[in-house]
PDB file of C-alpha atoms in Angstrom:
ATOM      1  CA  MET A   1     -21.159  25.344  60.864  1.00  0.00           C
ATOM      2  CA  VAL A   2     -17.138  23.746  59.384  1.00  0.00           C
ATOM      3  CA  ARG A   3     -19.114  23.336  56.313  1.00  0.00           C
ATOM      4  CA  GLY A   4     -20.327  27.540  56.929  1.00  0.00           C
ATOM      5  CA  LYS A   5     -16.293  28.118  57.155  1.00  0.00           C
ATOM      6  CA  LEU A   6     -14.952  25.620  54.787  1.00  0.00           C
ATOM      7  CA  PHE A   7     -17.468  28.126  52.237  1.00  0.00           C
ATOM      8  CA  GLY A   8     -15.999  31.451  53.618  1.00  0.00           C
ATOM      9  CA  TYR A   9     -12.499  30.141  53.274  1.00  0.00           C
ATOM     10  CA  ILE A  10     -12.940  28.827  49.073  1.00  0.00           C
ATOM     11  CA  TYR A  11     -14.502  31.967  48.480  1.00  0.00           C
ATOM     12  CA  LEU A  12     -11.487  33.372  50.251  1.00  0.00           C
ATOM     13  CA  LEU A  13      -9.278  32.405  47.822  1.00  0.00           C
ATOM     14  CA  LEU A  14     -11.175  32.853  44.505  1.00  0.00           C
ATOM     15  CA  LEU A  15     -11.629  36.660  45.648  1.00  0.00           C
ATOM     16  CA  ALA A  16      -7.996  37.070  46.348  1.00  0.00           C
ATOM     17  CA  HIS A  17      -7.204  35.650  42.638  1.00  0.00           C
ATOM     18  CA  LEU A  18      -9.438  37.793  40.819  1.00  0.00           C
ATOM     19  CA  ILE A  19      -7.865  40.793  42.597  1.00  0.00           C
ATOM     20  CA  SER A  20      -5.120  39.424  41.124  1.00  0.00           C
ATOM     21  CA  LEU A  21      -5.297  38.935  38.315  1.00  0.00           C
ATOM     22  CA  CYS A  22      -7.016  42.500  37.741  1.00  0.00           C
ATOM     23  CA  ASP A  23      -3.826  43.868  38.615  1.00  0.00           C
ATOM     24  CA  GLY A  24      -2.180  42.907  36.568  1.00  0.00           C
ATOM     25  CA  GLN A  25      -1.654  39.453  34.133  1.00  0.00           C
ATOM     26  CA  THR A  26      -1.354  36.256  35.197  1.00  0.00           C
ATOM     27  CA  ALA A  27       1.954  34.824  35.804  1.00  0.00           C
ATOM     28  CA  LYS A  28       4.575  34.388  33.044  1.00  0.00           C
ATOM     29  CA  ARG A  29       5.545  31.387  32.674  1.00  0.00           C
ATOM     30  CA  ILE A  30       9.145  31.127  33.025  1.00  0.00           C
ATOM     31  CA  SER A  31      10.369  31.516  29.698  1.00  0.00           C
ATOM     32  CA  VAL A  32       8.957  34.820  28.869  1.00  0.00           C
ATOM     33  CA  GLN A  33      10.363  36.267  32.324  1.00  0.00           C
ATOM     34  CA  LYS A  34      13.782  34.739  31.194  1.00  0.00           C
ATOM     35  CA  CYS A  35      13.012  36.821  28.136  1.00  0.00           C
ATOM     36  CA  ASP A  36      12.599  40.309  29.462  1.00  0.00           C
ATOM     37  CA  GLU A  37      15.345  39.705  32.173  1.00  0.00           C
ATOM     38  CA  TYR A  38      18.051  39.007  28.430  1.00  0.00           C
ATOM     39  CA  ARG A  39      16.987  41.944  26.966  1.00  0.00           C
ATOM     40  CA  ARG A  40      16.395  44.116  30.300  1.00  0.00           C
ATOM     41  CA  ILE A  41      20.720  42.948  30.408  1.00  0.00           C
ATOM     42  CA  ILE A  42      21.232  45.210  27.114  1.00  0.00           C
ATOM     43  CA  SER A  43      19.128  47.728  26.995  1.00  0.00           C
ATOM     44  CA  ASN A  44      19.726  51.160  29.054  1.00  0.00           C
ATOM     45  CA  LYS A  45      17.004  53.144  30.976  1.00  0.00           C
ATOM     46  CA  ARG A  46      16.747  57.132  29.676  1.00  0.00           C
ATOM     47  CA  GLY A  47      14.469  59.589  30.446  1.00  0.00           C
ATOM     48  CA  ILE A  48      13.199  62.461  29.028  1.00  0.00           C
ATOM     49  CA  ILE A  49      12.237  65.265  30.891  1.00  0.00           C
ATOM     50  CA  SER A  50       9.597  68.564  29.798  1.00  0.00           C
ATOM     51  CA  LEU A  51      10.800  72.078  29.748  1.00  0.00           C
ATOM     52  CA  THR A  52       7.435  72.668  32.033  1.00  0.00           C
ATOM     53  CA  LEU A  53       6.371  73.628  35.607  1.00  0.00           C
ATOM     54  CA  ASN A  54       7.229  70.378  38.204  1.00  0.00           C
ATOM     55  CA  PRO A  55       8.143  68.557  34.995  1.00  0.00           C
ATOM     56  CA  LYS A  56       7.726  64.722  35.140  1.00  0.00           C
ATOM     57  CA  PRO A  57      10.804  62.686  33.746  1.00  0.00           C
ATOM     58  CA  PHE A  58       9.182  60.217  30.716  1.00  0.00           C
ATOM     59  CA  TYR A  59      11.426  56.726  30.707  1.00  0.00           C
ATOM     60  CA  TYR A  60      12.016  54.494  27.415  1.00  0.00           C
ATOM     61  CA  GLN A  61      14.366  51.051  26.607  1.00  0.00           C
ATOM     62  CA  SER A  62      17.672  52.215  24.467  1.00  0.00           C
ATOM     63  CA  TYR A  63      19.316  48.731  22.616  1.00  0.00           C
ATOM     64  CA  ASN A  64      23.282  48.478  23.545  1.00  0.00           C
ATOM     65  CA  CYS A  65      22.906  46.877  20.000  1.00  0.00           C
ATOM     66  CA  SER A  66      24.131  46.873  16.450  1.00  0.00           C
ATOM     67  CA  ASN A  67      24.912  44.307  14.562  1.00  0.00           C
ATOM     68  CA  VAL A  68      20.835  43.526  14.091  1.00  0.00           C
ATOM     69  CA  VAL A  69      20.151  43.292  10.252  1.00  0.00           C
ATOM     70  CA  GLU A  70      16.971  42.479   8.059  1.00  0.00           C
ATOM     71  CA  LEU A  71      17.237  39.232   6.915  1.00  0.00           C
ATOM     72  CA  ILE A  72      19.003  38.126   3.867  1.00  0.00           C
ATOM     73  CA  VAL A  73      18.370  35.104   0.839  1.00  0.00           C
ATOM     74  CA  GLY A  74      20.558  33.145   0.690  1.00  0.00           C
ATOM     75  CA  GLY A  75      23.092  32.632   2.550  1.00  0.00           C
ATOM     76  CA  GLU A  76      25.929  35.095   4.353  1.00  0.00           C
ATOM     77  CA  ALA A  77      28.960  35.598   6.853  1.00  0.00           C
ATOM     78  CA  ALA A  78      26.728  36.715   9.537  1.00  0.00           C
ATOM     79  CA  LYS A  79      28.490  39.881  11.895  1.00  0.00           C
ATOM     80  CA  HIS A  80      30.275  39.842  14.413  1.00  0.00           C
ATOM     81  CA  GLY A  81      28.475  40.224  17.446  1.00  0.00           C
ATOM     82  CA  GLU A  82      25.172  39.644  15.652  1.00  0.00           C
ATOM     83  CA  PHE A  83      23.916  36.573  17.606  1.00  0.00           C
ATOM     84  CA  PRO A  84      25.714  36.166  20.084  1.00  0.00           C
ATOM     85  CA  HIS A  85      23.878  33.046  21.151  1.00  0.00           C
ATOM     86  CA  GLN A  86      24.984  30.736  18.752  1.00  0.00           C
ATOM     87  CA  ALA A  87      27.422  27.766  20.636  1.00  0.00           C
ATOM     88  CA  LEU A  88      29.344  24.917  19.191  1.00  0.00           C
ATOM     89  CA  LEU A  89      29.745  22.332  20.737  1.00  0.00           C
ATOM     90  CA  GLY A  90      33.624  20.310  20.613  1.00  0.00           C
ATOM     91  CA  TYR A  91      34.819  17.036  20.321  1.00  0.00           C
ATOM     92  CA  PRO A  92      37.911  15.797  20.588  1.00  0.00           C
ATOM     93  CA  ARG A  93      40.072  15.165  17.544  1.00  0.00           C
ATOM     94  CA  GLU A  94      42.189  12.158  17.015  1.00  0.00           C
ATOM     95  CA  ASP A  95      43.454  13.000  13.772  1.00  0.00           C
ATOM     96  CA  GLY A  96      46.880  14.370  14.672  1.00  0.00           C
ATOM     97  CA  SER A  97      45.903  17.905  13.785  1.00  0.00           C
ATOM     98  CA  PRO A  98      46.288  21.881  15.773  1.00  0.00           C
ATOM     99  CA  GLU A  99      42.936  22.617  16.500  1.00  0.00           C
ATOM    100  CA  PRO A 100      42.150  20.307  18.922  1.00  0.00           C
ATOM    101  CA  TYR A 101      38.423  20.016  18.736  1.00  0.00           C
ATOM    102  CA  SER A 102      36.095  19.146  15.522  1.00  0.00           C
ATOM    103  CA  PHE A 103      33.417  21.262  16.195  1.00  0.00           C
ATOM    104  CA  SER A 104      30.241  19.065  14.307  1.00  0.00           C
ATOM    105  CA  CYS A 105      27.862  20.285  16.054  1.00  0.00           C
ATOM    106  CA  GLY A 106      26.299  23.380  17.612  1.00  0.00           C
ATOM    107  CA  GLY A 107      23.738  24.400  20.185  1.00  0.00           C
ATOM    108  CA  SER A 108      22.587  27.674  21.217  1.00  0.00           C
ATOM    109  CA  LEU A 109      22.981  29.432  24.475  1.00  0.00           C
ATOM    110  CA  ILE A 110      19.986  29.512  26.250  1.00  0.00           C
ATOM    111  CA  SER A 111      20.594  30.042  30.248  1.00  0.00           C
ATOM    112  CA  ASP A 112      23.767  30.886  32.473  1.00  0.00           C
ATOM    113  CA  ARG A 113      23.895  27.599  32.044  1.00  0.00           C
ATOM    114  CA  PHE A 114      22.142  25.906  29.489  1.00  0.00           C
ATOM    115  CA  ILE A 115      22.961  25.140  25.857  1.00  0.00           C
ATOM    116  CA  LEU A 116      19.976  23.762  23.690  1.00  0.00           C
ATOM    117  CA  THR A 117      21.179  21.579  21.014  1.00  0.00           C
ATOM    118  CA  ALA A 118      19.830  18.358  19.480  1.00  0.00           C
ATOM    119  CA  ALA A 119      20.398  14.875  20.628  1.00  0.00           C
ATOM    120  CA  HIS A 120      21.482  13.231  18.154  1.00  0.00           C
ATOM    121  CA  CYS A 121      24.832  15.572  18.213  1.00  0.00           C
ATOM    122  CA  PHE A 122      25.488  12.493  21.118  1.00  0.00           C
ATOM    123  CA  SER A 123      24.730   9.701  18.904  1.00  0.00           C
ATOM    124  CA  TYR A 124      28.737   8.705  18.467  1.00  0.00           C
ATOM    125  CA  GLY A 125      30.495  10.266  20.508  1.00  0.00           C
ATOM    126  CA  ASP A 126      30.731  13.299  23.029  1.00  0.00           C
ATOM    127  CA  PRO A 127      31.910  16.475  23.151  1.00  0.00           C
ATOM    128  CA  VAL A 128      34.224  17.786  25.282  1.00  0.00           C
ATOM    129  CA  ILE A 129      34.049  21.834  25.352  1.00  0.00           C
ATOM    130  CA  VAL A 130      31.483  24.408  24.257  1.00  0.00           C
ATOM    131  CA  ARG A 131      33.093  27.188  22.590  1.00  0.00           C
ATOM    132  CA  LEU A 132      30.645  30.730  22.718  1.00  0.00           C
ATOM    133  CA  GLY A 133      31.512  33.855  21.168  1.00  0.00           C
ATOM    134  CA  GLU A 134      33.009  32.074  18.331  1.00  0.00           C
ATOM    135  CA  TYR A 135      32.473  33.437  14.791  1.00  0.00           C
ATOM    136  CA  ASP A 136      36.043  32.842  13.164  1.00  0.00           C
ATOM    137  CA  LEU A 137      37.508  29.684  13.747  1.00  0.00           C
ATOM    138  CA  THR A 138      41.266  30.631  11.645  1.00  0.00           C
ATOM    139  CA  VAL A 139      41.050  33.456  14.480  1.00  0.00           C
ATOM    140  CA  ASP A 140      42.298  32.935  18.152  1.00  0.00           C
ATOM    141  CA  SER A 141      39.772  36.456  19.561  1.00  0.00           C
ATOM    142  CA  THR A 142      39.678  37.412  22.542  1.00  0.00           C
ATOM    143  CA  THR A 143      35.613  37.419  22.537  1.00  0.00           C
ATOM    144  CA  GLN A 144      35.451  33.436  21.618  1.00  0.00           C
ATOM    145  CA  LEU A 145      35.060  31.560  25.382  1.00  0.00           C
ATOM    146  CA  ASP A 146      36.059  27.680  26.358  1.00  0.00           C
ATOM    147  CA  PHE A 147      33.007  25.970  29.310  1.00  0.00           C
ATOM    148  CA  GLY A 148      33.750  22.299  30.847  1.00  0.00           C
ATOM    149  CA  ILE A 149      30.443  20.055  30.000  1.00  0.00           C
ATOM    150  CA  ALA A 150      28.872  19.105  33.350  1.00  0.00           C
ATOM    151  CA  GLU A 151      26.097  17.085  32.281  1.00  0.00           C
ATOM    152  CA  ILE A 152      24.527  16.025  28.834  1.00  0.00           C
ATOM    153  CA  ILE A 153      20.950  15.523  29.385  1.00  0.00           C
ATOM    154  CA  ARG A 154      18.925  14.118  26.282  1.00  0.00           C
ATOM    155  CA  HIS A 155      15.130  14.403  25.488  1.00  0.00           C
ATOM    156  CA  PRO A 156      13.732  11.228  27.460  1.00  0.00           C
ATOM    157  CA  LYS A 157      11.795  10.406  24.761  1.00  0.00           C
ATOM    158  CA  TYR A 158      14.673  10.056  22.189  1.00  0.00           C
ATOM    159  CA  ARG A 159      16.092   6.964  20.214  1.00  0.00           C
ATOM    160  CA  ASN A 160      18.731   6.942  18.343  1.00  0.00           C
ATOM    161  CA  SER A 161      16.737   4.401  15.954  1.00  0.00           C
ATOM    162  CA  ARG A 162      14.388   7.552  15.189  1.00  0.00           C
ATOM    163  CA  SER A 163      14.529  11.106  14.266  1.00  0.00           C
ATOM    164  CA  TYR A 164      11.750  12.453  16.630  1.00  0.00           C
ATOM    165  CA  HIS A 165      12.583  14.856  20.336  1.00  0.00           C
ATOM    166  CA  ASP A 166      15.857  15.325  19.065  1.00  0.00           C
ATOM    167  CA  LEU A 167      16.708  17.881  21.514  1.00  0.00           C
ATOM    168  CA  ALA A 168      19.002  17.256  24.692  1.00  0.00           C
ATOM    169  CA  LEU A 169      20.639  20.356  26.775  1.00  0.00           C
ATOM    170  CA  VAL A 170      23.905  21.131  28.393  1.00  0.00           C
ATOM    171  CA  ARG A 171      25.053  21.683  31.383  1.00  0.00           C
ATOM    172  CA  LEU A 172      27.879  23.777  31.138  1.00  0.00           C
ATOM    173  CA  ASN A 173      30.498  23.116  34.557  1.00  0.00           C
ATOM    174  CA  GLU A 174      30.056  26.457  35.294  1.00  0.00           C
ATOM    175  CA  THR A 175      28.640  30.211  35.232  1.00  0.00           C
ATOM    176  CA  VAL A 176      28.340  31.922  31.586  1.00  0.00           C
ATOM    177  CA  LEU A 177      29.407  36.255  32.433  1.00  0.00           C
ATOM    178  CA  PHE A 178      26.676  37.598  28.843  1.00  0.00           C
ATOM    179  CA  SER A 179      28.528  40.212  27.635  1.00  0.00           C
ATOM    180  CA  LYS A 180      28.121  42.119  24.110  1.00  0.00           C
ATOM    181  CA  VAL A 181      28.949  39.138  22.224  1.00  0.00           C
ATOM    182  CA  ILE A 182      27.979  36.178  24.396  1.00  0.00           C
ATOM    183  CA  ARG A 183      24.522  36.384  25.693  1.00  0.00           C
ATOM    184  CA  PRO A 184      21.337  34.016  25.808  1.00  0.00           C
ATOM    185  CA  ALA A 185      17.862  33.688  23.590  1.00  0.00           C
ATOM    186  CA  CYS A 186      15.086  33.774  24.357  1.00  0.00           C
ATOM    187  CA  LEU A 187      12.857  30.402  23.823  1.00  0.00           C
ATOM    188  CA  TRP A 188      10.065  30.972  20.740  1.00  0.00           C
ATOM    189  CA  THR A 189       6.994  30.664  23.297  1.00  0.00           C
ATOM    190  CA  ASN A 190       3.640  30.264  21.282  1.00  0.00           C
ATOM    191  CA  PRO A 191       2.525  26.747  20.072  1.00  0.00           C
ATOM    192  CA  THR A 192       1.255  28.863  16.633  1.00  0.00           C
ATOM    193  CA  LEU A 193       3.494  29.890  14.700  1.00  0.00           C
ATOM    194  CA  ASN A 194       2.589  33.698  13.364  1.00  0.00           C
ATOM    195  CA  VAL A 195       5.722  34.137  11.074  1.00  0.00           C
ATOM    196  CA  SER A 196       6.660  32.286   8.096  1.00  0.00           C
ATOM    197  CA  ARG A 197       9.796  33.160   7.820  1.00  0.00           C
ATOM    198  CA  PHE A 198      13.597  32.414   9.920  1.00  0.00           C
ATOM    199  CA  VAL A 199      17.244  32.173   9.762  1.00  0.00           C
ATOM    200  CA  ALA A 200      19.319  29.569  10.918  1.00  0.00           C
ATOM    201  CA  THR A 201      22.995  30.314  11.452  1.00  0.00           C
ATOM    202  CA  GLY A 202      26.291  27.539  11.993  1.00  0.00           C
ATOM    203  CA  PHE A 203      29.213  26.786  10.799  1.00  0.00           C
ATOM    204  CA  GLY A 204      27.771  24.080   8.559  1.00  0.00           C
ATOM    205  CA  LYS A 205      28.612  22.933   5.187  1.00  0.00           C
ATOM    206  CA  GLN A 206      29.675  25.862   2.004  1.00  0.00           C
ATOM    207  CA  GLU A 207      27.607  23.398  -0.451  1.00  0.00           C
ATOM    208  CA  GLU A 208      26.747  19.881  -1.222  1.00  0.00           C
ATOM    209  CA  GLY A 209      29.199  16.911  -1.310  1.00  0.00           C
ATOM    210  CA  SER A 210      32.077  19.136   0.918  1.00  0.00           C
ATOM    211  CA  THR A 211      33.441  18.055   3.514  1.00  0.00           C
ATOM    212  CA  ASP A 212      34.830  21.171   4.950  1.00  0.00           C
ATOM    213  CA  LEU A 213      32.947  23.745   7.253  1.00  0.00           C
ATOM    214  CA  SER A 214      32.351  26.643   7.014  1.00  0.00           C
ATOM    215  CA  THR A 215      35.796  28.766   8.850  1.00  0.00           C
ATOM    216  CA  LYS A 216      33.238  32.299   9.868  1.00  0.00           C
ATOM    217  CA  LEU A 217      29.595  31.829  11.490  1.00  0.00           C
ATOM    218  CA  MET A 218      27.410  32.156   8.525  1.00  0.00           C
ATOM    219  CA  LYS A 219      23.637  32.871   8.016  1.00  0.00           C
ATOM    220  CA  VAL A 220      21.003  32.182   5.692  1.00  0.00           C
ATOM    221  CA  GLN A 221      17.161  32.913   5.110  1.00  0.00           C
ATOM    222  CA  LEU A 222      15.141  29.584   5.410  1.00  0.00           C
ATOM    223  CA  ASP A 223      11.141  29.867   5.082  1.00  0.00           C
ATOM    224  CA  LEU A 224       8.479  27.664   6.338  1.00  0.00           C
ATOM    225  CA  PHE A 225       6.453  24.613   4.736  1.00  0.00           C
ATOM    226  CA  PRO A 226       3.613  22.011   5.504  1.00  0.00           C
ATOM    227  CA  PRO A 227       3.919  19.143   7.232  1.00  0.00           C
ATOM    228  CA  SER A 228       3.068  17.159   4.619  1.00  0.00           C
ATOM    229  CA  ASP A 229       6.574  18.606   2.163  1.00  0.00           C
ATOM    230  CA  CYS A 230       8.719  17.030   4.914  1.00  0.00           C
ATOM    231  CA  GLY A 231       6.057  14.065   4.636  1.00  0.00           C
ATOM    232  CA  GLU A 232       7.153  13.535   0.463  1.00  0.00           C
ATOM    233  CA  LEU A 233      10.359  13.855   0.872  1.00  0.00           C
ATOM    234  CA  PHE A 234      10.989  11.652   4.229  1.00  0.00           C
ATOM    235  CA  ARG A 235       8.408   8.636   3.381  1.00  0.00           C
ATOM    236  CA  ASP A 236      11.439   5.686   2.107  1.00  0.00           C
ATOM    237  CA  ASN A 237      13.418   7.784   6.193  1.00  0.00           C
ATOM    238  CA  ARG A 238      13.470   5.039   8.578  1.00  0.00           C
ATOM    239  CA  LYS A 239      13.753   7.786  11.115  1.00  0.00           C
ATOM    240  CA  PHE A 240      10.015   8.828  10.245  1.00  0.00           C
ATOM    241  CA  ARG A 241       7.934   5.793  10.015  1.00  0.00           C
ATOM    242  CA  ASP A 242       5.008   7.592  12.137  1.00  0.00           C
ATOM    243  CA  GLY A 243       5.573  11.159   9.118  1.00  0.00           C
ATOM    244  CA  ILE A 244       6.699  13.785  10.290  1.00  0.00           C
ATOM    245  CA  ASP A 245       4.525  15.336  14.322  1.00  0.00           C
ATOM    246  CA  GLU A 246       3.983  17.879  16.061  1.00  0.00           C
ATOM    247  CA  GLY A 247       7.272  18.432  17.818  1.00  0.00           C
ATOM    248  CA  GLN A 248       8.543  19.271  14.228  1.00  0.00           C
ATOM    249  CA  LEU A 249       9.177  21.639  11.789  1.00  0.00           C
ATOM    250  CA  CYS A 250       9.284  21.403   8.379  1.00  0.00           C
ATOM    251  CA  VAL A 251      11.646  24.495   6.883  1.00  0.00           C
ATOM    252  CA  GLY A 252      13.891  25.203   3.731  1.00  0.00           C
ATOM    253  CA  SER A 253      14.388  27.537   0.850  1.00  0.00           C
ATOM    254  CA  LEU A 254      13.529  26.677  -2.717  1.00  0.00           C
ATOM    255  CA  ILE A 255      16.247  28.565  -3.793  1.00  0.00           C
ATOM    256  CA  GLY A 256      19.597  26.821  -4.997  1.00  0.00           C
ATOM    257  CA  GLY A 257      23.370  28.295  -4.778  1.00  0.00           C
ATOM    258  CA  LYS A 258      26.541  26.693  -3.346  1.00  0.00           C
ATOM    259  CA  ASP A 259      25.529  29.751  -0.209  1.00  0.00           C
ATOM    260  CA  THR A 260      21.937  29.228   0.952  1.00  0.00           C
ATOM    261  CA  CYS A 261      23.656  25.666   3.301  1.00  0.00           C
ATOM    262  CA  GLN A 262      21.843  25.296   6.526  1.00  0.00           C
ATOM    263  CA  GLY A 263      22.816  25.337  10.321  1.00  0.00           C
ATOM    264  CA  ASP A 264      25.078  23.099  11.670  1.00  0.00           C
ATOM    265  CA  SER A 265      22.827  19.478  13.499  1.00  0.00           C
ATOM    266  CA  GLY A 266      21.432  21.523  17.021  1.00  0.00           C
ATOM    267  CA  GLY A 267      21.796  25.080  15.433  1.00  0.00           C
ATOM    268  CA  PRO A 268      19.048  27.756  15.786  1.00  0.00           C
ATOM    269  CA  LEU A 269      16.432  27.699  14.092  1.00  0.00           C
ATOM    270  CA  GLN A 270      15.572  32.067  14.465  1.00  0.00           C
ATOM    271  CA  THR A 271      13.637  35.514  14.167  1.00  0.00           C
ATOM    272  CA  ILE A 272      12.941  38.334  15.484  1.00  0.00           C
ATOM    273  CA  THR A 273       9.702  39.874  17.162  1.00  0.00           C
ATOM    274  CA  GLU A 274      10.907  42.672  18.046  1.00  0.00           C
ATOM    275  CA  PRO A 275      14.407  44.299  15.659  1.00  0.00           C
ATOM    276  CA  ARG A 276      14.635  47.035  18.234  1.00  0.00           C
ATOM    277  CA  SER A 277      14.988  44.443  21.334  1.00  0.00           C
ATOM    278  CA  CYS A 278      17.651  43.232  19.378  1.00  0.00           C
ATOM    279  CA  ILE A 279      17.697  39.619  20.565  1.00  0.00           C
ATOM    280  CA  TYR A 280      16.565  36.580  18.825  1.00  0.00           C
ATOM    281  CA  ASN A 281      13.737  34.066  19.490  1.00  0.00           C
ATOM    282  CA  ILE A 282      14.264  30.479  19.393  1.00  0.00           C
ATOM    283  CA  VAL A 283      11.581  28.350  17.306  1.00  0.00           C
ATOM    284  CA  GLY A 284      13.466  25.581  17.048  1.00  0.00           C
ATOM    285  CA  VAL A 285      17.149  23.032  16.881  1.00  0.00           C
ATOM    286  CA  THR A 286      18.573  21.685  13.933  1.00  0.00           C
ATOM    287  CA  SER A 287      18.089  17.673  13.628  1.00  0.00           C
ATOM    288  CA  THR A 288      17.761  15.991  10.648  1.00  0.00           C
ATOM    289  CA  GLY A 289      17.802  16.246   6.270  1.00  0.00           C
ATOM    290  CA  ALA A 290      20.106  19.225   5.635  1.00  0.00           C
ATOM    291  CA  ALA A 291      20.985  19.629   2.742  1.00  0.00           C
ATOM    292  CA  CYS A 292      22.466  22.643   0.555  1.00  0.00           C
ATOM    293  CA  GLY A 293      23.101  24.276  -2.535  1.00  0.00           C
ATOM    294  CA  VAL A 294      20.175  22.449  -4.124  1.00  0.00           C
ATOM    295  CA  GLY A 295      16.589  24.059  -5.469  1.00  0.00           C
ATOM    296  CA  ASN A 296      14.053  22.654  -2.820  1.00  0.00           C
ATOM    297  CA  SER A 297      15.453  21.264   0.197  1.00  0.00           C
ATOM    298  CA  LYS A 298      14.340  20.923   3.152  1.00  0.00           C
ATOM    299  CA  ALA A 299      14.908  19.625   6.776  1.00  0.00           C
ATOM    300  CA  ILE A 300      13.517  18.470  10.121  1.00  0.00           C
ATOM    301  CA  TYR A 301      13.418  21.245  13.185  1.00  0.00           C
ATOM    302  CA  SER A 302      13.292  19.903  16.168  1.00  0.00           C
ATOM    303  CA  LYS A 303       9.322  22.525  17.902  1.00  0.00           C
ATOM    304  CA  VAL A 304      11.365  24.451  20.781  1.00  0.00           C
ATOM    305  CA  ALA A 305       7.702  25.675  21.570  1.00  0.00           C
ATOM    306  CA  HIS A 306       6.680  21.792  21.897  1.00  0.00           C
ATOM    307  CA  TYR A 307       8.926  21.103  24.143  1.00  0.00           C
ATOM    308  CA  LEU A 308       9.369  24.166  26.416  1.00  0.00           C
ATOM    309  CA  ASP A 309       7.688  22.007  29.212  1.00  0.00           C
ATOM    310  CA  TRP A 310      10.617  18.690  29.755  1.00  0.00           C
ATOM    311  CA  ILE A 311      13.005  22.567  28.588  1.00  0.00           C
ATOM    312  CA  GLU A 312      11.806  24.832  31.573  1.00  0.00           C
ATOM    313  CA  GLN A 313      11.980  21.456  34.538  1.00  0.00           C
ATOM    314  CA  VAL A 314      15.187  20.873  33.420  1.00  0.00           C
ATOM    315  CA  VAL A 315      16.862  24.900  32.872  1.00  0.00           C
ATOM    316  CA  TRP A 316      14.485  26.696  36.232  1.00  0.00           C
ATOM    317  CA  GLY A 317      13.466  23.560  37.448  1.00  0.00           C
ATOM    318  CA  VAL A 318       9.611  24.543  37.304  1.00  0.00           C
TER     319      VAL A 318
END
């Protein structure tokens, strides 16, 4: 009797699950849900009514953005608001400069409280602020906002002596109010990369050997290479004692020229899967070996999809 009731209960649970599958898709992971939410923030729902008796309106999404452009070969200045998720980590300066912060690492806004960046950005000191909405460091813009830092969370497997698991999350001390020039990016969730061309952004060096950073946000188109290419390139580097692992991407350019610098450490490697949606997907985080101004330059990026479980648990508690 008890066994019969138990089987009946299990049957009802399975039936309810099957019904839910038939009624719609299986539950989306939180990263995908949040991406849908971010898209809705920048869209208007518009209706078209046909000239017929008893018309039913047809609704479509209209997106409020105009700065997304095709990726380019070589580096050039980004447009204001083109990368609204771009963040700068501000470290205290002690050189007497009128600018109180040194911006030597970048990051990406991925929620209203968290920045995704590289763990190695905290190896020699911690930043004190995160700047959002920055486009030109020489201009005191009304769109830029500085946020205090509540917590820095490095990936638990990261070690300073290695270049693996080079990811960190920065929790801001207050909630970010989204705008046209400040809003989060989506996270790339597919373990498989069905694209091979990306864009890196940042205020990095403009030419090899220079200590000067760009005063404007720069962007550059980069390509995906086989892991073995970077394995060969970094084989004598002690930080890659185990070669290139599954949590890393080998990305770079075969084209030389002083404008082909890659972005800041911790900055985003990104792509747009739906151009009309105006929102980027963060595929990787700039980690190691970025070079600029030379042909056949490659660098290592931490693969976001490989670390989704950890990111989601920290940011959204799931």
